[in-house]
Short mmCIF file of C-alpha atoms in Angstrom, two decimals:
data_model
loop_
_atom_site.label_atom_id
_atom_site.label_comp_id
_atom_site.label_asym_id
_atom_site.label_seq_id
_atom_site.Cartn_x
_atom_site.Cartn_y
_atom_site.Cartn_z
CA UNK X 27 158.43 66.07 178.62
CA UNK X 28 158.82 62.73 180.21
CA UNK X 29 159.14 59.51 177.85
CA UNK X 30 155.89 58.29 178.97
CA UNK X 31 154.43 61.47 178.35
CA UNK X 32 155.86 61.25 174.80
CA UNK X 33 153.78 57.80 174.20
CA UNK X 34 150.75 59.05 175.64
CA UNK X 35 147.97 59.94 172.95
CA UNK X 36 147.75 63.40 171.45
CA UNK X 37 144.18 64.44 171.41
CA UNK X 38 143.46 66.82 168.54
CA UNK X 39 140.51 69.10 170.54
CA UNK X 40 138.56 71.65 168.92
CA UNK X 41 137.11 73.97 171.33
CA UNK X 42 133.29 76.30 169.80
CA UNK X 43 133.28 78.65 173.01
CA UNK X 44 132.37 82.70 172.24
CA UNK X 45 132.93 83.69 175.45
CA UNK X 46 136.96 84.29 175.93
CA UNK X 47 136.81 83.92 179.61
CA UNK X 48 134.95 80.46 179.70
CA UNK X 49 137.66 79.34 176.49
CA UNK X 50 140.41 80.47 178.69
CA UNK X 51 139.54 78.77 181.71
CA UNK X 52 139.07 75.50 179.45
CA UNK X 53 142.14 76.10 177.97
CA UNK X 54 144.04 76.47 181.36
CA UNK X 55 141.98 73.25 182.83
CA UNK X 56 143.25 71.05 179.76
CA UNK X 57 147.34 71.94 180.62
CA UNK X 58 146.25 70.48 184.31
CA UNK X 59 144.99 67.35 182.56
CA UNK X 60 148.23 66.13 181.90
CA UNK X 61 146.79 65.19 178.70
CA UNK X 62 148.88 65.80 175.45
CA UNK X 63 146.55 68.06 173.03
CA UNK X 64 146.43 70.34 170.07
CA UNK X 65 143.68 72.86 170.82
CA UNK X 66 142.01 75.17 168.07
CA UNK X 67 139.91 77.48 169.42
CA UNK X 68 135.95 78.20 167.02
CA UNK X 69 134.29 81.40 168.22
CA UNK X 70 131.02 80.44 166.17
CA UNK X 71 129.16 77.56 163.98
CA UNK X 72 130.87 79.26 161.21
CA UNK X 73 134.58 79.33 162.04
CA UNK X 74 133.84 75.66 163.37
CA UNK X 75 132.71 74.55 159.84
CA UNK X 76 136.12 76.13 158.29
CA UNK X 77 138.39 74.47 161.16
CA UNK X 78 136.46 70.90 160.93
CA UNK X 79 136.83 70.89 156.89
CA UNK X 80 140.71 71.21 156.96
CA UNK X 81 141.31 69.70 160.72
CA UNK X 82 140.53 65.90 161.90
CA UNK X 83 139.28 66.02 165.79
CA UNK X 84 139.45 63.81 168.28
CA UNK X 85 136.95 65.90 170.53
CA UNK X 86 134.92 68.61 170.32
CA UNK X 87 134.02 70.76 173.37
CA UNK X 88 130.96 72.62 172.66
CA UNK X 89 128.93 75.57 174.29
CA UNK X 90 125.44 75.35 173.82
CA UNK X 91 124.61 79.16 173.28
CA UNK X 92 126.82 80.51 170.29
CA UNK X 93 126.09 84.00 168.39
CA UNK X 94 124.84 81.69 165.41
CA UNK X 95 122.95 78.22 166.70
CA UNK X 96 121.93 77.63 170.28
CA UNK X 97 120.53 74.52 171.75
CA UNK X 98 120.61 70.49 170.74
CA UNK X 99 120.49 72.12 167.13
CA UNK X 100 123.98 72.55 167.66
CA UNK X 101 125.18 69.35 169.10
CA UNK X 102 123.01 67.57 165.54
CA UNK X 103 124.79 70.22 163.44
CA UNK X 104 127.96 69.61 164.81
CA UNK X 105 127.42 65.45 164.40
CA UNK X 106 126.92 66.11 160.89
CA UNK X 107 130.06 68.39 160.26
CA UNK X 108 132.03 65.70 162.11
CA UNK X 109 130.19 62.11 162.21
CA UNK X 110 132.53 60.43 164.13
CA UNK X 111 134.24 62.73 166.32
CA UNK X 112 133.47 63.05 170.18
CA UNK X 113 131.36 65.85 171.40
CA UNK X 114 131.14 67.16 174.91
CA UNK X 115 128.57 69.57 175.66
CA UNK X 116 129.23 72.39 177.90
CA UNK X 117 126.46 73.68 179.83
CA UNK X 118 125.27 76.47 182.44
CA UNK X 119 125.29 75.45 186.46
CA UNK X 120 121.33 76.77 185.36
CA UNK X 121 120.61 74.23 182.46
CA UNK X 122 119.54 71.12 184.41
CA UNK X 123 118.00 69.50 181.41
CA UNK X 124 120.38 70.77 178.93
CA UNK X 125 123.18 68.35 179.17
CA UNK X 126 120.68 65.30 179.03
CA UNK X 127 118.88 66.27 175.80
CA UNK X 128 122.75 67.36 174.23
CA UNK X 129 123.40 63.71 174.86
CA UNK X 130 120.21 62.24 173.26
CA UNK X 131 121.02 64.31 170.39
CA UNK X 132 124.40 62.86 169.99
CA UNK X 133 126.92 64.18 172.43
CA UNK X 134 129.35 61.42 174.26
CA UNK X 135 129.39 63.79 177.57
CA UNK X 136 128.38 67.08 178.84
CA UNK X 137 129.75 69.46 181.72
CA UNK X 138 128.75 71.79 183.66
CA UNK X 139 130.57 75.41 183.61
CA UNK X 140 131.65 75.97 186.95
CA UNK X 141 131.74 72.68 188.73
CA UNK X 142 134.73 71.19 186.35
CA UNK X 143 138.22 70.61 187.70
CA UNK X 144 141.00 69.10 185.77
CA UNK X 145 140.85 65.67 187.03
CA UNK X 146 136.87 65.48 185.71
CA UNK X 147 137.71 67.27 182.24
CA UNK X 148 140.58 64.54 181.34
CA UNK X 149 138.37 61.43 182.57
CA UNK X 150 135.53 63.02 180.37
CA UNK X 151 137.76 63.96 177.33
CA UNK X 152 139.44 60.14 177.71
CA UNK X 153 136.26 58.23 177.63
CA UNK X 154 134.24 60.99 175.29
CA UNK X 155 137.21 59.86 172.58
CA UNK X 156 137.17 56.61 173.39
CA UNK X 157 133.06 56.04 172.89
CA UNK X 158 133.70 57.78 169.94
CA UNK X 159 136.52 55.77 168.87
CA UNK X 160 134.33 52.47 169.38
CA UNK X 161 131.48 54.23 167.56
CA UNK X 162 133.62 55.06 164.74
CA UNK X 163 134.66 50.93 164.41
CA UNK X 164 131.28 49.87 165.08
CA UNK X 165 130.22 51.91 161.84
CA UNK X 166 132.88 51.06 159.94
CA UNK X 167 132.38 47.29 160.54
CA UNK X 168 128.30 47.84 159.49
CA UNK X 169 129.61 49.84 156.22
CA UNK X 170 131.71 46.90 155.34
CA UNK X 171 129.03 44.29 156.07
CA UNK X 172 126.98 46.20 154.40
CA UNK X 173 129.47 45.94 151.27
CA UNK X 174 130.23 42.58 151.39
CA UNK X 175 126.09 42.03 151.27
CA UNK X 176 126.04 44.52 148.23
CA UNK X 177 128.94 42.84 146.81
CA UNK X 178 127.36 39.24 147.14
CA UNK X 179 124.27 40.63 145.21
CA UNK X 180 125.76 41.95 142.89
CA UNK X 181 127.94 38.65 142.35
CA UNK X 182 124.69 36.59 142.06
CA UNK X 183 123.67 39.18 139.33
CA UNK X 184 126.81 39.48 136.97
CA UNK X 185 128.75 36.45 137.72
CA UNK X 186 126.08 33.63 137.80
CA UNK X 187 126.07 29.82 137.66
CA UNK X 188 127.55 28.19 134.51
CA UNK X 189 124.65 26.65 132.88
CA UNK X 190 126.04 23.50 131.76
CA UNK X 191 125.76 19.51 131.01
CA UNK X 192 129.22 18.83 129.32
CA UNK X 193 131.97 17.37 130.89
CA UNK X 194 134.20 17.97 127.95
CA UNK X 195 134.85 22.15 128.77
CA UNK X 196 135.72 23.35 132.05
CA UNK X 197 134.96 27.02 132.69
CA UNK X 198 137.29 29.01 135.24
CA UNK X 199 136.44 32.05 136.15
CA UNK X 200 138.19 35.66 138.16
CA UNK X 201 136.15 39.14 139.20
CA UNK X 202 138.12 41.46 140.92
CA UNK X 203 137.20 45.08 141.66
CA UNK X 204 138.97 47.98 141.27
CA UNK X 205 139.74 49.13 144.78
CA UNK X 206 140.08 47.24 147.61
CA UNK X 207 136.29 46.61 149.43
CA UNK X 208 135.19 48.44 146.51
CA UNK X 209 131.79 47.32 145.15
CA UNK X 210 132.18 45.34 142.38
CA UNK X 211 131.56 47.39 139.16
CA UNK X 212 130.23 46.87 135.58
CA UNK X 213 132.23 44.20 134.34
CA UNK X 214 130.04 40.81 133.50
CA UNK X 215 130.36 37.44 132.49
CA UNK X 216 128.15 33.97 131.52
CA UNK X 217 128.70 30.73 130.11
CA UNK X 218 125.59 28.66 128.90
CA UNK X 219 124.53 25.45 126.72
CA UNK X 220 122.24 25.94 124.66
CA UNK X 221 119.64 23.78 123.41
CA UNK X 222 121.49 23.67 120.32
CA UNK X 223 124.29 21.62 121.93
CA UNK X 224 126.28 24.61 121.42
CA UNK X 225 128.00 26.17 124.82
CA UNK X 226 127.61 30.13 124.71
CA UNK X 227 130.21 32.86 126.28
CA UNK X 228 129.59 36.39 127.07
CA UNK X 229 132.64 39.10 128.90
CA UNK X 230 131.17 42.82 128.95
CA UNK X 231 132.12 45.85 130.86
CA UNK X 232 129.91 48.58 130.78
CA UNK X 233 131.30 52.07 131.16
CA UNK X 234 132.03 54.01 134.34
CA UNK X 235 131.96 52.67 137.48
CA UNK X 236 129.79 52.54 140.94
CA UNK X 237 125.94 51.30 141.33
CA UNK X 238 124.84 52.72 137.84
CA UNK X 239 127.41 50.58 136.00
CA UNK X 240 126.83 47.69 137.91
CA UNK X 241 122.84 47.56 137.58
CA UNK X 242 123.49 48.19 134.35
CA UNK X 243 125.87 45.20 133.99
CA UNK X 244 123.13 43.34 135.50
CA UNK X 245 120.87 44.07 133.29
CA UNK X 246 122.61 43.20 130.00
CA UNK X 247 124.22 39.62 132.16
CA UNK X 248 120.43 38.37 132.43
CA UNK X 249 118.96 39.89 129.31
CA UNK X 250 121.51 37.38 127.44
CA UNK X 251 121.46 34.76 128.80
CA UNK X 252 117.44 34.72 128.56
CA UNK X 253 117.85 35.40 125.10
CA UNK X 254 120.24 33.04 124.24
CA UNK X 255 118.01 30.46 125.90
CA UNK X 256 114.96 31.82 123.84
CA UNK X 257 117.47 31.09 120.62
CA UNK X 258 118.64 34.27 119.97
CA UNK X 259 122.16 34.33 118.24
CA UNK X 260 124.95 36.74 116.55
CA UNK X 261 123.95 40.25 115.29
CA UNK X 262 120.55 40.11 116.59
CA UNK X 263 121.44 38.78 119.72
CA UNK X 264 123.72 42.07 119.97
CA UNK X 265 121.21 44.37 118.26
CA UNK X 266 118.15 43.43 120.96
CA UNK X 267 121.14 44.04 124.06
CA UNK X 268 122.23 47.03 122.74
CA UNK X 269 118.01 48.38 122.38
CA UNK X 270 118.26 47.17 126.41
CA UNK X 271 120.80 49.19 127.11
CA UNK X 272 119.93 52.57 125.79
CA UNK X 273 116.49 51.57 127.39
CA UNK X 274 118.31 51.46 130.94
CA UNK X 275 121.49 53.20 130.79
CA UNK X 276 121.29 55.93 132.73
CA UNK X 277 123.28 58.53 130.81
CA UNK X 278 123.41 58.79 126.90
CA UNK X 279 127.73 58.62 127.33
CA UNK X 280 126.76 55.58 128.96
CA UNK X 281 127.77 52.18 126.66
CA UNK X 282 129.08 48.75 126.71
CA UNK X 283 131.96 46.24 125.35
CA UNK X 284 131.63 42.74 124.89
CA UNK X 285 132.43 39.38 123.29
CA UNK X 286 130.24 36.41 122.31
CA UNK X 287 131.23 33.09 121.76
CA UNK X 288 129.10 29.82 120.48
CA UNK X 289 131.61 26.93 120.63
CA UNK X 290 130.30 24.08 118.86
CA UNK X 291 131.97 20.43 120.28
CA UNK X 292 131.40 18.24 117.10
CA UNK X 293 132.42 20.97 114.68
CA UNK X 294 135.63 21.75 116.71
CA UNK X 295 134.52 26.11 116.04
CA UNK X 296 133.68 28.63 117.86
CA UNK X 297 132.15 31.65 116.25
CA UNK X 298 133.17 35.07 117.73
CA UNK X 299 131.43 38.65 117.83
CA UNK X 300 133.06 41.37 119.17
CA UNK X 301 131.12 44.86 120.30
CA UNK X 302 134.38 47.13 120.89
CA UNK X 303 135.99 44.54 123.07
CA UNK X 304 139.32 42.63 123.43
CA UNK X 305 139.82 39.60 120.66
CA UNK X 306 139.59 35.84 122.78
CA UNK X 307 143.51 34.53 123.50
CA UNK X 308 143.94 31.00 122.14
CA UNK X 309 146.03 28.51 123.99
CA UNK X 310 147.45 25.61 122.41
CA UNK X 311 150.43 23.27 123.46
CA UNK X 312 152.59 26.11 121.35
CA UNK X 313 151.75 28.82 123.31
CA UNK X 314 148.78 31.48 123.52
CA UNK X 315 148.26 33.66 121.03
CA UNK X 316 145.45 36.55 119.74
CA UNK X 317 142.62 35.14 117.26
CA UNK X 318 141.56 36.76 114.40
CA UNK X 319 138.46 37.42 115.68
CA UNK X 320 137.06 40.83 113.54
CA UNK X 321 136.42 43.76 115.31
CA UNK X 322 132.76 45.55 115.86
CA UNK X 323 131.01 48.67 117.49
CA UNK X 324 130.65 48.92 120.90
CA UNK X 325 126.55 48.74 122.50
CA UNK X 326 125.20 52.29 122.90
CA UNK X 327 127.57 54.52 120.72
CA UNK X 328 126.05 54.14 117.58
CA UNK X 329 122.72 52.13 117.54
CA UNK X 330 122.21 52.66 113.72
CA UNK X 331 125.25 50.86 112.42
CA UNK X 332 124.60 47.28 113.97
CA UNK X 333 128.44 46.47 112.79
CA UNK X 334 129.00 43.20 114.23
CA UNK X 335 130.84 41.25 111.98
CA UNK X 336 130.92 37.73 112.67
CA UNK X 337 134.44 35.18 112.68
CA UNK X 338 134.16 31.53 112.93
CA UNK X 339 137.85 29.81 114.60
CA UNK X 340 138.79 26.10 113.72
CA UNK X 341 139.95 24.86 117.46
CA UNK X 342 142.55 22.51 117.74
CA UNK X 343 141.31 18.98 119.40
CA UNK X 344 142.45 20.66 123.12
CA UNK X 345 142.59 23.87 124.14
CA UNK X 346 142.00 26.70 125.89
CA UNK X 347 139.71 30.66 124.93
CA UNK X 348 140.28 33.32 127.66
CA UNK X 349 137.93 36.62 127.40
CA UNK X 350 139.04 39.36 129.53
CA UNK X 351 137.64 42.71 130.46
CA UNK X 352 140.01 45.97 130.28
CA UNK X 353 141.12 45.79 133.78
CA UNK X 354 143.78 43.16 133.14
CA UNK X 355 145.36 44.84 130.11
CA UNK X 356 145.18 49.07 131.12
CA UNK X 357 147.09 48.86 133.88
CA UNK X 358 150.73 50.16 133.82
CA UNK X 359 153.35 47.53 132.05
CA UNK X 360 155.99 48.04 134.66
CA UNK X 361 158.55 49.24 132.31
CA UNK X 362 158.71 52.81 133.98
CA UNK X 363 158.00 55.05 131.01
CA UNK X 364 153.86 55.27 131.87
CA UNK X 365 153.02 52.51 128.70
CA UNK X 366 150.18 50.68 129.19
CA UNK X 367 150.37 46.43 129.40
CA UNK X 368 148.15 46.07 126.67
CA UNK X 369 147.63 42.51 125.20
CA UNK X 370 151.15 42.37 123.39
CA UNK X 371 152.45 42.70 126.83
CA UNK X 372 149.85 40.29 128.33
CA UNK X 373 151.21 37.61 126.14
CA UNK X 374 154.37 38.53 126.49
CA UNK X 375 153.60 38.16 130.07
CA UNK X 376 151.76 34.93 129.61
CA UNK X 377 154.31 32.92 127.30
CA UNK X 378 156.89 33.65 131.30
CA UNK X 379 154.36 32.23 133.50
CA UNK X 380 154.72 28.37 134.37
CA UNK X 381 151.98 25.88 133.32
CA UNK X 382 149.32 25.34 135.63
CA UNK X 383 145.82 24.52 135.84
CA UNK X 384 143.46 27.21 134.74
CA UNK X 385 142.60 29.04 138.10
CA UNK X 386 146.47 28.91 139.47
CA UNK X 387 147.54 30.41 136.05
CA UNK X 388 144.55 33.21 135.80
CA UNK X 389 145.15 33.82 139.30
CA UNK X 390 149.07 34.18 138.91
CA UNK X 391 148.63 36.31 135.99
CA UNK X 392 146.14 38.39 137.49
CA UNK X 393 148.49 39.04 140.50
CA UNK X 394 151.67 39.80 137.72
CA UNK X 395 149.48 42.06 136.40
CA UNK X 396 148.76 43.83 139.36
CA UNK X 397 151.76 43.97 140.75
CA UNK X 398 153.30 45.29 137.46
CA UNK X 399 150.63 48.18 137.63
CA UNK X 400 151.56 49.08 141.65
CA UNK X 401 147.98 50.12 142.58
CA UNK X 402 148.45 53.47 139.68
CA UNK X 403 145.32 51.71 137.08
CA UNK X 404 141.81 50.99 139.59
CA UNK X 405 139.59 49.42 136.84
CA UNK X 406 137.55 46.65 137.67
CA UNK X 407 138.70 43.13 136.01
CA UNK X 408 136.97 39.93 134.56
CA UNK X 409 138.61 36.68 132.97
CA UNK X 410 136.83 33.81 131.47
CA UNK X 411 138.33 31.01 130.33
CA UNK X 412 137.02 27.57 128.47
CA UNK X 413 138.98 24.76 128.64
CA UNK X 414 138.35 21.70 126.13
CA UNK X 415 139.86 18.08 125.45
CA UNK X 416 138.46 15.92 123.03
CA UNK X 417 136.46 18.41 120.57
CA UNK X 418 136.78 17.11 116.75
CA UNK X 419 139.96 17.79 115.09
CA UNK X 420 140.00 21.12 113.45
CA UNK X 421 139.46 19.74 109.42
#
């Protein structure tokens, strides 16, 4: 084999032909070609289902009249087996109309048997691949415009507009999904001021992941911050999202983490509720450390209890809260003995980094994170942070 030879494509060919003769001749044509191939030879529908399931094609040459499916029915079959693959019909010198309706029903090319030399097979088995190389793009460029659409609703729904008129508290905020051009999953976040003066925080991450999760994020995103709008605050602010919840959730395992904040400016607190979800970090000009925010129940796994106990925090004049979904803490810690980051490590992790402003150091930490893990942990992360100057001193 000659070098050029040896950087010409290999074209992976699957030939569905019952009649040995015809797959012969085929088989003999193709070594004329010149082409480089791999052939696998399908006597019926059937064996063609096995080989396609465990073999990627580049072609597939296709008679029309097998013991088990005849007609355009097979070309459609075929296209569904293999979506993306090219298909070249072969027909009878009899079947005028044959190779026409094969290639409205999805075939790249047909030929006729009979009236094919080498030089017309390889020209046909070249462009079939290559149509069906372009188709192949062209789809996967729509299925990722498609996402990124998706993925901008979805952004509108669960990471909306802070809704606020203070100049004193800067909000940063990071969404990442799980996978990369992944939809974004169940993981939510909004900051609003209230009528009350005060300025209200939610982070939640429902379970699971995919549409389900995400609607369902959705859902609970908007239901708060209406409610906290329409006054609604603490236990029964949690109580009426968790009666949402098992109203939309689409499983009963279904349920949801999350943590509420109300920081109040001319008190210098914030008062914290935690549904089965992280504790805030608090960063001060000594560091960042956990609060001692209590723990609760998470929304859907036991509706009866309505355990949300409630902690206020003295803040220090300036400052900074970050809430944070699982995604930045499961991952691997690096360390090489399968022990997961947690939040010890995340601080520990945290106290290394360099100061920065708020989106430089979530995004660095984010990518430490990350690149501690090495791709092995795929959950979907959110981070929230508030930072303050010129609150009331802590009394």
């Amino acid at each position: 084999m000659t070098q050029r030879q040896q950087d010409d494509p290999l074209y992976r060919i699957v030939l569905i032909e019952d009649d040995a003769a015809d797959a012969l001749l085929v088989e003999e044509l193709l070594h004329d070609t010149g082409l480089r191939f791999e052939l696998t030879p399908a006597r019926t529908l059937a064996e063609a289902r096995v080989v396609l399931a465990v073999r990627q094609a580049d072609c597939i040459l296709l008679d029309l009249h097998l013991p088990d499916l005849t007609g355009t029915a097979g070309v459609t079959t075929i296209r569904r087996l293999a979506p993306h693959t090219a298909v070249i019909v072969l027909t009878g010198m009899s079947e005028t109309q044959a190779g026409a309706d094969a290639m409205a029903a999805g075939a790249q090319d047909y030929l006729v048997k009979g009236n094919v030399d080498a030089d017309l097979l390889g020209r046909t088995v070249r462009y079939a691949v290559y149509r069906g190389q372009t188709e192949r793009a062209s789809a996967e460029a729509q299925a990722t415009r498609l996402r990124a659409e998706e993925n901008a609703r979805l952004e509108r729904g669960l990471l909306p507009r802070p809704m606020l008129a203070t100049s004193t508290v800067t909000v940063t905020t990071r969404y990442l999904p799980g996978r990369d051009q992944a939809l974004l999953g169940g993981d939510f976040l909004d900051v609003v001021e209230g009528d009350d003066g005060l300025l209200h925080a939610v982070v939640g991450d429902v379970s699971g992941h995919g549409p389900d999760a995400a609607a369902l994020g959705v859902f609970l995103r908007i239901a708060w911050r209406s409610l906290v709008l329409g006054g609604h605050r603490g236990t029964g602010l949690l109580h009426l999202l968790e009666r949402i919840l098992i109203a939309e959730r689409g499983t009963r395992s279904m349920f949801a983490t999350c943590a509420l904040l109300s920081l109040d400016r001319v008190a210098g607190t914030v008062v914290v509720h935690l549904a089965g979800h992280d504790v805030p970090l608090l960063t001060t000009a000594a560091g960042t450390e956990t609060t001692n925010a209590a723990h609760g129940i998470a929304l859907g796994i036991a509706p009866e209890l309505r355990f949300w106990p409630e902690t206020v925090i003295r803040l220090p004049p300036t400052g900074a809260l970050t809430l944070f979904t699982d995604g930045l803490t499961e991952g691997h810690s690096g360390t090489g003995d399968g022990e997961r980051l947690g939040v010890e490590g995340l601080l520990a992790l945290i106290e290394k980094l360099p100061v920065s402003d708020p989106g430089a150091h979530i995004d660095l930490l984010i990518k430490e994170t990350r690149a501690l893990n090495a791709g092995r942990h795929t959950d979907d992360l959110a981070v929230l942070r508030l930072d303050w100057h010129t609150l009331e001193p802590a009394g």
